[in-house]
C-alpha cells in the first residue's frame, strides 16, 4: 500500500515528552505503532485490517487501549493545544448516524413476535 501514513521524526520529538516512562523493557517502535494507530483511526478500519508495515494488529490495539486508559492521548492533545493556542479556529464534530425507521424492528418476526 503506497498511501501509508508515517509520523516524521520532528513530530515524534514533539510527542515523546507525553509518552509514559519505560518500565524496564523497551517498547516496540513508537513511531511505527503510533503511525499505525493514526492510520487505522483516520481511515475507520478495523484493527485486523491494519497494513503489515505497522506491525501486528494486536500490538496496535494493545498500545491504543493501554495508552487510552492511561490518558496518554488526552495529554498529547492537551499539551499540543497549549503549545500553540489558536483561538481563531473552533472545530465542532456534528457527525451522527441516522437509522432507518424500520431498523428497530429487525429483530421482530413477521407476526410482531420477538425472535
mmCIF file of C-alpha atoms in Angstrom:
data_model
loop_
_atom_site.group_PDB
_atom_site.id
_atom_site.type_symbol
_atom_site.label_atom_id
_atom_site.label_comp_id
_atom_site.label_asym_id
_atom_site.label_seq_id
_atom_site.Cartn_x
_atom_site.Cartn_y
_atom_site.Cartn_z
ATOM 1 C CA UNK A 1 0.000 0.000 0.000
ATOM 2 C CA UNK A 2 1.580 3.273 -1.083
ATOM 3 C CA UNK A 3 -0.613 5.677 0.911
ATOM 4 C CA UNK A 4 0.581 4.668 4.364
ATOM 5 C CA UNK A 5 0.859 7.387 6.995
ATOM 6 C CA UNK A 6 4.152 7.886 8.831
ATOM 7 C CA UNK A 7 4.918 10.384 11.567
ATOM 8 C CA UNK A 8 8.068 12.388 10.853
ATOM 9 C CA UNK A 9 10.996 12.427 13.271
ATOM 10 C CA UNK A 10 10.218 16.079 14.107
ATOM 11 C CA UNK A 11 6.638 15.109 15.005
ATOM 12 C CA UNK A 12 7.899 12.250 17.172
ATOM 13 C CA UNK A 13 10.204 14.632 19.055
ATOM 14 C CA UNK A 14 7.198 16.813 19.898
ATOM 15 C CA UNK A 15 5.235 13.789 21.133
ATOM 16 C CA UNK A 16 7.935 11.987 23.143
ATOM 17 C CA UNK A 17 7.577 14.084 26.338
ATOM 18 C CA UNK A 18 3.994 12.822 26.678
ATOM 19 C CA UNK A 19 4.856 9.119 26.413
ATOM 20 C CA UNK A 20 4.813 7.050 29.607
ATOM 21 C CA UNK A 21 8.185 6.079 31.044
ATOM 22 C CA UNK A 22 9.662 2.707 30.094
ATOM 23 C CA UNK A 23 9.182 0.004 32.706
ATOM 24 C CA UNK A 24 12.418 -1.835 32.117
ATOM 25 C CA UNK A 25 11.565 -3.367 28.766
ATOM 26 C CA UNK A 26 11.982 -1.456 25.547
ATOM 27 C CA UNK A 27 8.701 -0.769 23.766
ATOM 28 C CA UNK A 28 8.037 -1.759 20.186
ATOM 29 C CA UNK A 29 8.970 1.091 17.827
ATOM 30 C CA UNK A 30 6.780 4.022 18.931
ATOM 31 C CA UNK A 31 6.847 5.694 15.522
ATOM 32 C CA UNK A 32 5.618 2.605 13.713
ATOM 33 C CA UNK A 33 2.878 1.845 16.242
ATOM 34 C CA UNK A 34 1.588 5.427 16.549
ATOM 35 C CA UNK A 35 1.610 5.846 12.778
ATOM 36 C CA UNK A 36 -0.437 2.639 12.528
ATOM 37 C CA UNK A 37 -2.928 3.812 15.167
ATOM 38 C CA UNK A 38 -3.383 7.118 13.345
ATOM 39 C CA UNK A 39 -3.798 5.291 10.013
ATOM 40 C CA UNK A 40 -6.460 2.970 11.472
ATOM 41 C CA UNK A 41 -8.413 5.809 13.088
ATOM 42 C CA UNK A 42 -8.109 8.155 10.106
ATOM 43 C CA UNK A 43 -9.422 5.531 7.693
ATOM 44 C CA UNK A 44 -12.009 3.975 10.006
ATOM 45 C CA UNK A 45 -10.533 0.497 9.685
ATOM 46 C CA UNK A 46 -10.778 -2.488 11.985
ATOM 47 C CA UNK A 47 -7.584 -3.365 13.850
ATOM 48 C CA UNK A 48 -7.297 -6.621 11.893
ATOM 49 C CA UNK A 49 -7.234 -4.608 8.646
ATOM 50 C CA UNK A 50 -4.040 -2.751 9.560
ATOM 51 C CA UNK A 51 -1.347 -2.984 6.872
ATOM 52 C CA UNK A 52 1.501 -5.322 7.820
ATOM 53 C CA UNK A 53 4.015 -2.444 7.651
ATOM 54 C CA UNK A 54 2.680 -1.187 11.000
ATOM 55 C CA UNK A 55 3.232 -4.497 12.742
ATOM 56 C CA UNK A 56 0.793 -6.964 14.283
ATOM 57 C CA UNK A 57 -2.754 -5.618 14.746
ATOM 58 C CA UNK A 58 -2.768 -6.891 18.333
ATOM 59 C CA UNK A 59 0.237 -4.686 19.130
ATOM 60 C CA UNK A 60 -1.540 -1.640 17.679
ATOM 61 C CA UNK A 61 -4.712 -2.359 19.622
ATOM 62 C CA UNK A 62 -2.926 -3.128 22.891
ATOM 63 C CA UNK A 63 -0.929 0.120 22.733
ATOM 64 C CA UNK A 64 -4.031 2.126 21.837
ATOM 65 C CA UNK A 65 -6.055 0.551 24.664
ATOM 66 C CA UNK A 66 -3.341 0.827 27.304
ATOM 67 C CA UNK A 67 -2.426 4.425 26.440
ATOM 68 C CA UNK A 68 -6.097 5.430 26.179
ATOM 69 C CA UNK A 69 -6.796 4.026 29.632
ATOM 70 C CA UNK A 70 -3.734 5.863 30.996
ATOM 71 C CA UNK A 71 -4.833 9.157 29.400
ATOM 72 C CA UNK A 72 -1.724 9.454 27.223
ATOM 73 C CA UNK A 73 -3.592 10.524 24.091
ATOM 74 C CA UNK A 74 -5.590 13.118 26.039
ATOM 75 C CA UNK A 75 -2.344 14.534 27.481
ATOM 76 C CA UNK A 76 -0.819 14.681 23.997
ATOM 77 C CA UNK A 77 -3.779 16.598 22.575
ATOM 78 C CA UNK A 78 -3.966 18.985 25.531
ATOM 79 C CA UNK A 79 -0.214 19.558 25.503
ATOM 80 C CA UNK A 80 -0.076 20.277 21.806
ATOM 81 C CA UNK A 81 -3.067 22.617 22.077
ATOM 82 C CA UNK A 82 -1.364 24.549 24.897
ATOM 83 C CA UNK A 83 1.865 24.948 22.899
ATOM 84 C CA UNK A 84 0.203 26.876 20.105
ATOM 85 C CA UNK A 85 -3.287 28.009 21.064
ATOM 86 C CA UNK A 86 -5.296 29.174 18.088
ATOM 87 C CA UNK A 87 -8.349 30.921 19.419
ATOM 88 C CA UNK A 88 -9.481 31.835 15.911
ATOM 89 C CA UNK A 89 -10.364 28.300 14.860
ATOM 90 C CA UNK A 90 -13.034 26.205 16.518
ATOM 91 C CA UNK A 91 -13.930 22.743 15.287
ATOM 92 C CA UNK A 92 -17.163 21.017 16.169
ATOM 93 C CA UNK A 93 -17.855 17.466 15.066
ATOM 94 C CA UNK A 94 -21.542 17.067 14.329
ATOM 95 C CA UNK A 95 -21.304 13.594 12.844
ATOM 96 C CA UNK A 96 -24.218 11.300 13.550
ATOM 97 C CA UNK A 97 -25.784 8.218 12.073
ATOM 98 C CA UNK A 98 -29.447 8.181 11.251
ATOM 99 C CA UNK A 99 -31.088 4.777 11.398
ATOM 100 C CA UNK A 100 -33.911 3.920 9.058
ATOM 101 C CA UNK A 101 -37.289 3.939 10.794
ATOM 102 C CA UNK A 102 -37.612 0.164 10.363
ATOM 103 C CA UNK A 103 -34.177 -0.589 11.818
ATOM 104 C CA UNK A 104 -35.535 -1.144 15.320
ATOM 105 C CA UNK A 105 -37.923 -3.834 14.115
ATOM 106 C CA UNK A 106 -35.283 -6.053 12.506
ATOM 107 C CA UNK A 107 -35.257 -8.432 15.477
ATOM 108 C CA UNK A 108 -39.018 -8.970 15.244
ATOM 109 C CA UNK A 109 -40.512 -11.798 13.276
ATOM 110 C CA UNK A 110 -43.094 -11.056 10.629
ATOM 111 C CA UNK A 111 -46.029 -11.520 13.009
ATOM 112 C CA UNK A 112 -44.631 -8.973 15.508
ATOM 113 C CA UNK A 113 -43.385 -11.599 17.968
ATOM 114 C CA UNK A 114 -39.841 -11.364 19.357
ATOM 115 C CA UNK A 115 -37.331 -13.822 17.958
#
